[in-house]
Amino acid sequence: MKILLTGATGYIGRRLLPVLLEAGHYVVCLVRDPQRLDLDSANYPNMEVVKADLLDRDSLKDLPTDIDAAYFLVHSMSGGSKVFESLEEHASVNFVHYINQTDAQQIIYLSGIVNDDSLSPHLRSRKQVEHTLRESIVPVTVLRAAIIIGSGSASFEIIRDLVEKLPVMVAPKWLETRCQPIAIRNVLGYLTGVLDREDLYNRTFDIGGASVLTYKEILLSYAKVRGYRRWIVTLPVLSPRLSSYWLYFVTSTTFALARHLVDSMKNEVVVQDGTIRELLPMELYTFEEAVEMAFKKIEQSEVVSSWTDALSSTNMDRRYLQYIRVPRYGCFRDEQIRYFDRPEEEVLENIWQIGGDRGWYYGNFLWKIRGVMDKFIGGVGLRRGRRSPSELFPGDALDFWRVILADKQQKRLFLYAEMKLPGEAWLEFSIEKDEEGKKFVRQTATFRPWGLIGRLYWYAVLPLHYLIFPGMLRNLVNAISTQSAEETLEKVK
């Protein structure tokens, strides 16, 4: 089938795309910024990337009309309630205007469970989009979900932030509201399962996992899975605004997102009609099972929060490795960018030769001290070195890092820290081009702390980061690669 995928760069879209491609479908990805997709369609015969904006009807004129089905996965949670409601309505109206001119036989929309009479602005907007899509001449299949549990989803990362930061929580009364969370794996199963099912056209289904819990029970269940002891006291006096500020200051979410989430938490989001379970039978995961999967596995080509295993031990298709991303929420980052005008291959070789005997390009004695400290407390230290001075493959040990992705075609090296840390850390190098075609290296260090100790650790080493990371990138870009040095020496001889 030829499928239009809107929201291809979003949380669900990124995970759904590889599933559709692996199933043999031809996928047209509608994106506002093709660079965010980080996937060259020229390398994938069954994928096409088109640049368009659903808020701009004129930009949709050149979209293909010979599609068989379309996924509408566009949501907005930024700004005030009136702002995002207006944006979502405008986008859905433009989408309907476009889809009515195509050969599409089905629209699939992922909405929210909206069974309460008095809905929050967020859920009310989702319901309004449903109505707009149903005005299309194309049959619509609506899947309504509660919070989605998977590494990287906003709801899951907020849960993680709360539990890992606060041993004791004095929380608002909305923690007593019931919810039926669903694992990302089940969501993808439903999204693909309803595709091309004529008996499911023009129907709406609630989808949920195997657990019905209050938000308080969700937090305590998460703590149980992670081995934490947590205490929660609920108070009836916290207003929605105060609750939003509480979430904003305690977690890494924005205030706008916190406000919308708090407003939605007053609504019970529990499956009322379980018909979909009979029509699309599958194993539904409990909340605890979903959390465990989010921490132990790569889920649909994303690096989950507790990734520790080498990719060489998995059977994942290597062509989807470029989708790997670090967590977006609850993290500290140090990002450095440096432009260069020398041959790109030389800089790429420098990236591939990092570590081992060549070192880390700046402050090697500090890296060695860190390695000794790591070894002293039972870590791997720096003695592992590297398998080859110039080659890197997923799964390789690189000093106290593990190579997660080494893709020269995509010009990207991605490392996961295996030293002893009060958190998780990643280091990434990529060669990119700006809008003017100028080349630069992006170096990104990401750290996800575990609780208060992890945060204190980050701030304690921050002065060293200011010293090491800029110098490391500068010398990496300017250094003569060992391969170039050997070639120069050969010419001299």
Coordinates of C-alpha atoms in Angstrom, one line a residue:
M1 CA 0.0 0.0 0.0
K2 CA 1.0 3.6 -0.5
I3 CA 0.6 5.4 2.8
L4 CA 0.8 9.0 3.8
L5 CA 2.4 9.5 7.2
T6 CA 1.8 12.9 8.8
G7 CA 3.8 13.6 12.0
A8 CA 6.6 11.5 10.8
T9 CA 9.1 13.3 13.0
G10 CA 6.9 13.0 16.1
Y11 CA 7.2 10.5 18.9
I12 CA 4.6 8.0 17.4
G13 CA 5.5 8.7 13.8
R14 CA 9.2 8.0 14.3
R15 CA 8.3 4.6 15.7
L16 CA 5.6 3.8 13.2
L17 CA 7.6 4.5 10.1
P18 CA 10.1 1.6 10.4
V19 CA 7.2 -0.8 11.1
L20 CA 5.4 0.3 8.0
L21 CA 8.6 0.1 5.9
E22 CA 9.5 -3.3 7.2
A23 CA 5.9 -4.5 6.3
G24 CA 6.7 -3.6 2.6
H25 CA 4.5 -0.5 2.4
Y26 CA 5.5 2.6 0.4
V27 CA 5.4 5.5 2.8
V28 CA 5.2 9.1 2.0
C29 CA 6.4 11.2 5.0
L30 CA 4.9 14.6 5.3
V31 CA 7.2 16.8 7.3
R32 CA 7.7 20.6 7.7
D33 CA 11.5 20.2 8.1
P34 CA 13.0 17.2 6.1
Q35 CA 16.3 17.6 8.1
R36 CA 14.5 16.6 11.3
L37 CA 13.8 13.2 9.8
D38 CA 17.5 12.3 9.5
L39 CA 16.7 9.8 6.8
D40 CA 17.7 10.1 3.2
S41 CA 14.8 8.8 1.1
A42 CA 17.3 8.1 -1.8
N43 CA 18.5 5.1 0.2
Y44 CA 15.0 3.7 0.7
P45 CA 13.1 2.7 -2.4
N46 CA 9.8 2.4 -0.5
M47 CA 10.0 5.8 1.2
E48 CA 9.4 9.4 0.0
V49 CA 9.8 12.6 2.0
V50 CA 7.7 15.6 1.0
K51 CA 7.9 19.0 2.6
A52 CA 4.6 20.6 3.5
D53 CA 2.9 22.3 6.4
L54 CA -0.7 21.3 7.3
L55 CA -1.2 24.9 8.6
D56 CA -0.5 26.2 5.1
R57 CA -3.0 24.8 2.6
D58 CA -1.0 26.1 -0.4
S59 CA 1.9 23.8 0.6
L60 CA -0.3 20.8 0.2
K61 CA -1.0 21.3 -3.5
D62 CA 1.9 19.2 -4.7
L63 CA 1.3 16.2 -2.4
P64 CA 0.7 12.9 -4.1
T65 CA -3.0 11.9 -4.7
D66 CA -2.5 8.3 -5.5
I67 CA -2.3 7.2 -1.8
D68 CA -4.3 4.3 -0.4
A69 CA -4.4 5.3 3.3
A70 CA -3.2 8.1 5.6
Y71 CA -2.2 8.4 9.2
F72 CA -3.1 11.7 10.9
L73 CA -0.6 11.9 13.9
V74 CA -0.4 15.7 14.2
H75 CA -0.9 17.1 17.7
S76 CA 0.0 20.4 19.4
M77 CA 0.4 21.1 23.1
S78 CA 2.3 24.4 23.0
G79 CA 0.9 27.7 23.9
G80 CA -2.5 28.4 25.6
S81 CA -5.5 26.2 25.2
K82 CA -7.1 28.5 22.6
V83 CA -3.9 28.6 20.6
F84 CA -3.4 24.9 20.2
E85 CA -7.1 24.2 19.8
S86 CA -7.1 26.6 16.9
L87 CA -3.9 25.2 15.4
E88 CA -5.2 21.6 15.6
E89 CA -8.5 22.5 14.0
H90 CA -6.9 24.5 11.2
A91 CA -4.5 21.6 10.5
S92 CA -7.3 19.0 10.4
V93 CA -9.4 21.2 8.1
N94 CA -6.6 21.6 5.6
F95 CA -5.9 17.9 5.8
V96 CA -9.5 17.0 5.0
H97 CA -9.4 19.4 2.0
Y98 CA -6.4 17.6 0.7
I99 CA -7.4 14.0 1.4
N100 CA -10.7 14.5 -0.4
Q101 CA -8.8 15.0 -3.6
T102 CA -6.9 11.7 -3.3
D103 CA -7.6 8.0 -3.9
A104 CA -7.3 7.3 -0.2
Q105 CA -9.6 4.6 1.3
Q106 CA -8.9 5.2 5.0
I107 CA -7.7 7.8 7.5
I108 CA -6.3 6.5 10.8
Y109 CA -6.2 9.0 13.7
L110 CA -4.7 8.5 17.1
S111 CA -6.8 10.5 19.6
G112 CA -7.3 10.5 23.3
I113 CA -9.9 8.8 25.4
V114 CA -12.7 11.3 25.7
N115 CA -15.5 9.5 27.6
D116 CA -16.1 12.3 30.2
D117 CA -18.8 14.9 29.8
S118 CA -16.5 17.8 30.9
L119 CA -13.3 17.5 29.0
S120 CA -10.1 19.4 29.4
P121 CA -9.1 21.8 26.5
H122 CA -6.5 19.2 25.4
L123 CA -9.0 16.3 25.1
R124 CA -11.7 18.6 23.8
S125 CA -9.4 19.5 21.0
R126 CA -8.7 15.9 20.2
K127 CA -12.5 15.2 20.0
Q128 CA -13.0 18.2 17.7
V129 CA -10.3 16.9 15.3
E130 CA -12.2 13.6 15.2
H131 CA -15.3 15.4 14.1
T132 CA -13.4 17.4 11.5
L133 CA -11.8 14.2 10.0
R134 CA -15.2 12.5 9.8
E135 CA -16.4 15.3 7.5
S136 CA -14.1 13.9 4.9
I137 CA -15.4 11.6 2.2
V138 CA -12.7 9.1 3.2
P139 CA -13.6 6.6 5.9
V140 CA -12.0 7.3 9.3
T141 CA -10.7 4.9 11.9
V142 CA -10.2 6.5 15.3
L143 CA -8.1 5.0 18.0
R144 CA -8.4 6.7 21.4
A145 CA -5.5 6.1 23.9
A146 CA -4.7 7.2 27.4
I147 CA -1.1 7.9 28.4
I148 CA 1.4 6.0 26.3
I149 CA 4.3 4.3 28.1
G150 CA 7.5 4.2 26.2
S151 CA 10.9 5.8 26.6
G152 CA 10.7 9.3 25.2
S153 CA 7.0 9.9 25.5
A154 CA 6.2 13.1 27.5
S155 CA 4.0 11.4 30.0
F156 CA 6.4 8.6 30.7
E157 CA 9.4 11.0 31.1
I158 CA 7.4 13.1 33.5
I159 CA 6.6 10.0 35.6
R160 CA 10.2 9.2 35.6
D161 CA 11.3 12.7 36.6
L162 CA 8.8 12.7 39.5
V163 CA 9.7 9.3 40.9
E164 CA 13.5 9.6 40.5
K165 CA 13.7 13.1 41.9
L166 CA 11.3 13.0 44.9
P167 CA 11.5 10.4 47.6
V168 CA 8.5 12.0 49.2
M169 CA 5.8 13.7 47.2
V170 CA 3.1 16.1 48.4
A171 CA 0.8 15.9 45.4
P172 CA -2.5 17.3 44.1
K173 CA -5.7 15.5 44.3
W174 CA -5.7 14.6 40.6
L175 CA -3.4 11.7 41.5
E176 CA -6.5 9.8 42.6
T177 CA -7.9 9.9 39.0
R178 CA -8.0 6.6 37.2
C179 CA -6.1 6.0 34.0
Q180 CA -5.5 3.0 31.7
P181 CA -1.9 3.4 30.3
I182 CA -0.9 1.6 27.2
A183 CA 2.6 0.4 26.1
I184 CA 3.9 1.9 22.9
R185 CA 4.2 -1.6 21.5
N186 CA 0.5 -2.1 21.8
V187 CA -0.2 1.3 20.3
L188 CA 1.9 0.4 17.2
G189 CA 0.1 -3.0 17.0
Y190 CA -3.3 -1.3 16.9
L191 CA -2.1 1.4 14.4
T192 CA -0.9 -1.2 12.0
G193 CA -3.6 -3.7 12.7
V194 CA -6.5 -1.4 11.7
L195 CA -4.8 -0.6 8.4
D196 CA -6.8 -1.7 5.3
R197 CA -9.5 -3.3 7.5
E198 CA -12.8 -2.4 5.8
D199 CA -14.8 -3.7 8.8
L200 CA -13.1 -1.0 10.9
Y201 CA -13.9 1.9 8.6
N202 CA -15.8 4.8 10.2
R203 CA -15.5 3.3 13.7
T204 CA -14.0 4.6 16.9
F205 CA -12.2 2.4 19.5
D206 CA -10.8 3.0 22.9
I207 CA -7.4 1.3 23.3
G208 CA -5.7 0.7 26.7
G209 CA -3.2 -1.6 28.4
A210 CA -3.9 -4.4 30.9
S211 CA -3.7 -2.1 34.0
V212 CA -6.3 0.4 35.3
L213 CA -4.5 2.5 37.9
T214 CA -4.8 5.9 39.6
Y215 CA -1.9 8.3 38.8
K216 CA -0.7 7.7 42.3
E217 CA -0.6 4.0 41.7
I218 CA 1.2 4.6 38.5
L219 CA 4.0 6.5 40.3
L220 CA 4.3 3.9 43.0
S221 CA 4.3 1.1 40.4
Y222 CA 7.1 2.8 38.5
A223 CA 9.0 3.1 41.8
K224 CA 8.6 -0.6 42.4
V225 CA 9.9 -1.5 39.0
R226 CA 13.0 0.7 39.5
G227 CA 13.6 -0.5 43.1
Y228 CA 12.8 2.8 44.8
R229 CA 10.8 3.4 48.0
R230 CA 8.5 6.4 47.6
W231 CA 5.9 8.1 49.7
I232 CA 3.0 10.1 48.3
V233 CA 0.6 12.4 50.2
T234 CA -2.3 14.0 48.3
L235 CA -3.7 17.3 49.2
P236 CA -7.0 18.8 48.0
V237 CA -5.8 22.4 48.1
L238 CA -3.5 22.6 45.1
S239 CA -5.2 24.5 42.3
P240 CA -4.6 23.5 38.6
R241 CA -2.2 26.5 38.3
L242 CA -0.2 25.6 41.4
S243 CA -0.2 22.0 40.3
S244 CA 1.2 23.1 36.9
Y245 CA 4.0 25.1 38.5
W246 CA 4.7 22.1 40.7
L247 CA 5.2 19.9 37.7
Y248 CA 7.1 22.6 35.8
F249 CA 9.7 23.1 38.6
V250 CA 10.0 19.4 39.5
T251 CA 10.2 17.9 36.0
S252 CA 11.8 18.9 32.8
T253 CA 8.5 19.8 31.1
T254 CA 7.5 23.3 29.9
F255 CA 4.8 25.2 31.8
A256 CA 2.4 25.0 28.9
L257 CA 2.7 21.3 28.6
A258 CA 2.4 20.9 32.4
R259 CA -0.8 23.0 32.4
H260 CA -2.4 21.0 29.7
L261 CA -1.4 17.7 31.3
V262 CA -2.8 18.8 34.7
D263 CA -6.0 19.9 33.1
S264 CA -6.4 16.5 31.4
M265 CA -5.7 14.6 34.6
K266 CA -9.0 15.6 36.0
N267 CA -10.6 13.4 33.3
E268 CA -10.8 9.6 33.9
V269 CA -9.2 8.0 30.8
V270 CA -10.3 4.3 31.0
V271 CA -11.5 2.1 28.2
Q272 CA -15.3 1.7 28.2
D273 CA -15.8 -0.3 25.1
G274 CA -13.3 -3.1 24.6
T275 CA -14.5 -4.3 21.2
I276 CA -11.1 -3.7 19.7
R277 CA -9.7 -6.5 21.8
E278 CA -11.9 -9.0 20.0
L279 CA -11.3 -7.5 16.5
L280 CA -7.5 -7.2 16.9
P281 CA -6.5 -9.7 19.6
M282 CA -3.0 -9.1 21.0
E283 CA -1.1 -9.5 24.3
L284 CA -1.8 -6.4 26.3
Y285 CA 1.0 -5.3 28.6
T286 CA 0.6 -4.2 32.2
F287 CA 2.0 -0.9 33.3
E288 CA 4.9 -2.5 35.0
E289 CA 5.7 -4.7 32.0
A290 CA 5.6 -1.6 29.8
V291 CA 8.1 0.2 32.1
E292 CA 10.4 -2.8 32.1
M293 CA 10.4 -2.9 28.3
A294 CA 11.1 0.8 28.1
F295 CA 14.2 0.3 30.2
K296 CA 15.6 -2.9 28.7
K297 CA 15.0 -2.9 25.0
I298 CA 15.2 -0.9 21.8
E299 CA 11.6 -0.3 20.9
Q300 CA 10.9 0.3 17.2
S301 CA 14.4 1.7 16.5
E302 CA 14.6 4.2 19.4
V303 CA 17.3 4.0 22.1
V304 CA 15.3 3.6 25.3
S305 CA 16.3 5.3 28.5
S306 CA 18.3 2.5 30.1
W307 CA 20.0 1.2 27.0
T308 CA 23.1 -0.8 28.1
D309 CA 23.4 -3.8 25.7
A310 CA 25.5 -3.7 22.6
L311 CA 23.6 -3.5 19.3
S312 CA 25.7 -6.3 17.9
S313 CA 23.7 -8.6 20.1
T314 CA 20.4 -7.6 18.5
N315 CA 18.9 -8.6 15.2
M316 CA 17.7 -5.0 14.3
D317 CA 17.9 -4.1 10.7
R318 CA 21.0 -1.8 10.5
R319 CA 19.3 0.5 8.0
Y320 CA 17.1 1.8 10.7
L321 CA 19.9 2.5 13.2
Q322 CA 20.0 6.2 12.1
Y323 CA 16.7 6.7 14.0
I324 CA 18.5 6.2 17.3
R325 CA 18.0 9.1 19.7
V326 CA 18.8 9.9 23.3
P327 CA 15.9 10.7 25.7
R328 CA 14.5 14.1 25.3
Y329 CA 13.2 14.8 28.8
G330 CA 15.0 15.0 32.2
C331 CA 18.4 15.4 30.7
F332 CA 21.4 17.8 30.8
R333 CA 23.1 18.6 27.6
D334 CA 26.3 20.1 26.4
E335 CA 26.2 20.8 22.6
Q336 CA 29.2 22.2 20.7
I337 CA 29.3 23.1 17.0
R338 CA 32.4 23.9 14.9
Y339 CA 32.5 24.7 11.2
F340 CA 35.3 23.6 8.9
D341 CA 36.4 23.9 5.3
R342 CA 38.9 21.0 5.1
P343 CA 38.0 17.7 3.3
E344 CA 35.0 16.1 5.1
E345 CA 36.7 12.6 4.9
E346 CA 39.6 13.8 7.1
V347 CA 37.3 15.1 9.8
L348 CA 35.3 11.9 9.7
E349 CA 38.5 9.9 10.1
N350 CA 39.3 11.9 13.2
I351 CA 36.0 11.1 14.7
W352 CA 36.4 7.4 13.9
Q353 CA 39.9 7.4 15.5
I354 CA 38.9 9.0 18.8
G355 CA 39.9 7.2 22.1
G356 CA 42.4 4.4 22.6
D357 CA 46.0 5.2 22.0
R358 CA 45.1 8.5 20.2
G359 CA 43.2 9.8 23.1
W360 CA 40.3 12.3 23.3
Y361 CA 42.0 15.2 21.5
Y362 CA 42.0 17.5 24.6
G363 CA 42.8 17.1 28.3
N364 CA 43.9 13.4 28.0
F365 CA 45.3 13.5 31.5
L366 CA 41.9 14.4 32.8
W367 CA 40.3 11.5 30.9
K368 CA 42.9 9.2 32.4
I369 CA 42.2 10.5 35.9
R370 CA 38.5 9.8 35.3
G371 CA 39.4 6.3 34.1
V372 CA 41.4 5.6 37.2
M373 CA 38.6 6.9 39.4
D374 CA 36.1 4.7 37.5
K375 CA 38.4 1.6 38.0
F376 CA 38.8 2.4 41.6
I377 CA 35.1 2.2 42.3
G378 CA 34.6 -0.9 40.3
G379 CA 34.0 0.5 36.8
V380 CA 35.6 -0.5 33.4
G381 CA 38.2 2.3 33.4
L382 CA 40.1 3.2 30.2
R383 CA 42.1 0.0 29.9
R384 CA 39.7 -1.6 27.4
G385 CA 41.0 0.9 24.7
R386 CA 39.6 0.0 21.3
R387 CA 39.6 -3.0 19.1
S388 CA 41.0 -1.2 16.0
P389 CA 42.8 2.2 15.7
S390 CA 40.6 3.3 12.8
E391 CA 37.5 1.0 12.6
L392 CA 34.4 1.2 14.8
F393 CA 31.3 -1.0 14.7
P394 CA 28.2 -1.1 16.9
G395 CA 28.9 -3.1 20.0
D396 CA 32.6 -2.2 20.1
A397 CA 34.2 -1.1 23.5
L398 CA 35.8 2.3 23.3
D399 CA 37.6 3.1 26.5
F400 CA 34.7 3.4 29.0
W401 CA 32.2 3.9 26.2
R402 CA 30.2 1.5 24.2
V403 CA 29.6 2.1 20.5
I404 CA 25.9 2.2 19.8
L405 CA 26.0 3.5 16.3
A406 CA 28.9 4.0 13.9
D407 CA 27.6 4.9 10.4
K408 CA 30.0 6.6 8.1
Q409 CA 27.4 7.0 5.4
Q410 CA 25.3 9.1 7.7
K411 CA 28.5 10.6 9.2
R412 CA 27.4 9.8 12.8
L413 CA 29.0 8.2 15.8
F414 CA 27.0 7.5 18.9
L415 CA 28.5 6.3 22.2
Y416 CA 26.9 5.1 25.5
A417 CA 28.8 5.5 28.7
E418 CA 29.7 2.4 30.7
M419 CA 31.7 4.1 33.4
K420 CA 30.2 4.3 36.9
L421 CA 27.8 7.2 37.0
P422 CA 24.8 8.4 39.0
G423 CA 22.9 8.4 35.8
E424 CA 23.2 7.6 32.1
A425 CA 25.4 9.4 29.6
W426 CA 25.7 9.5 25.8
L427 CA 28.2 11.2 23.5
E428 CA 27.4 11.9 19.9
F429 CA 29.4 13.2 16.9
S430 CA 27.8 14.1 13.5
I431 CA 28.9 16.0 10.4
E432 CA 26.1 18.2 9.0
K433 CA 25.5 21.1 6.7
D434 CA 23.6 24.3 7.3
E435 CA 21.2 26.0 5.0
E436 CA 24.0 27.6 3.1
G437 CA 25.8 24.3 2.6
K438 CA 28.6 25.0 5.1
K439 CA 29.9 21.9 6.9
F440 CA 30.1 21.6 10.6
V441 CA 30.6 19.0 13.3
R442 CA 28.0 18.7 16.0
Q443 CA 29.2 17.3 19.3
T444 CA 26.5 16.5 21.9
A445 CA 27.1 15.2 25.4
T446 CA 23.8 14.1 27.2
F447 CA 23.4 13.1 30.8
R448 CA 20.3 11.8 32.4
P449 CA 20.7 12.0 36.2
W450 CA 19.4 9.6 38.8
G451 CA 17.8 11.7 41.5
L452 CA 19.4 14.5 43.4
I453 CA 22.9 12.8 43.5
G454 CA 22.9 12.7 39.7
R455 CA 22.1 16.4 39.5
L456 CA 24.8 17.3 42.0
Y457 CA 27.3 15.2 40.0
W458 CA 26.5 17.1 36.8
Y459 CA 26.9 20.5 38.3
A460 CA 30.1 19.4 40.1
V461 CA 31.7 18.4 36.7
L462 CA 30.3 21.3 34.8
P463 CA 33.5 23.4 35.0
L464 CA 35.4 20.6 33.5
H465 CA 32.9 20.3 30.7
Y466 CA 33.4 24.0 29.9
L467 CA 37.1 23.3 29.7
I468 CA 37.2 19.9 27.9
F469 CA 34.3 19.8 25.4
P470 CA 35.2 23.0 23.4
G471 CA 38.8 22.0 23.2
M472 CA 38.0 18.5 22.3
L473 CA 35.9 19.5 19.3
R474 CA 38.4 22.2 18.2
N475 CA 41.3 19.7 18.1
L476 CA 39.2 16.9 16.6
V477 CA 38.3 19.2 13.6
N478 CA 41.8 20.5 13.2
A479 CA 43.9 17.4 13.8
I480 CA 45.6 15.5 11.1
S481 CA 44.1 12.0 10.9
T482 CA 46.6 9.1 11.2
Q483 CA 45.6 8.0 7.8
S484 CA 46.4 11.4 6.3
A485 CA 49.7 11.5 8.2
E486 CA 50.7 8.2 6.8
E487 CA 49.8 9.2 3.3
T488 CA 51.8 12.4 3.7
L489 CA 54.8 10.5 5.1
E490 CA 54.6 8.0 2.1
K491 CA 54.7 10.9 -0.4
V492 CA 57.8 12.4 1.4
K493 CA 59.5 9.0 1.1

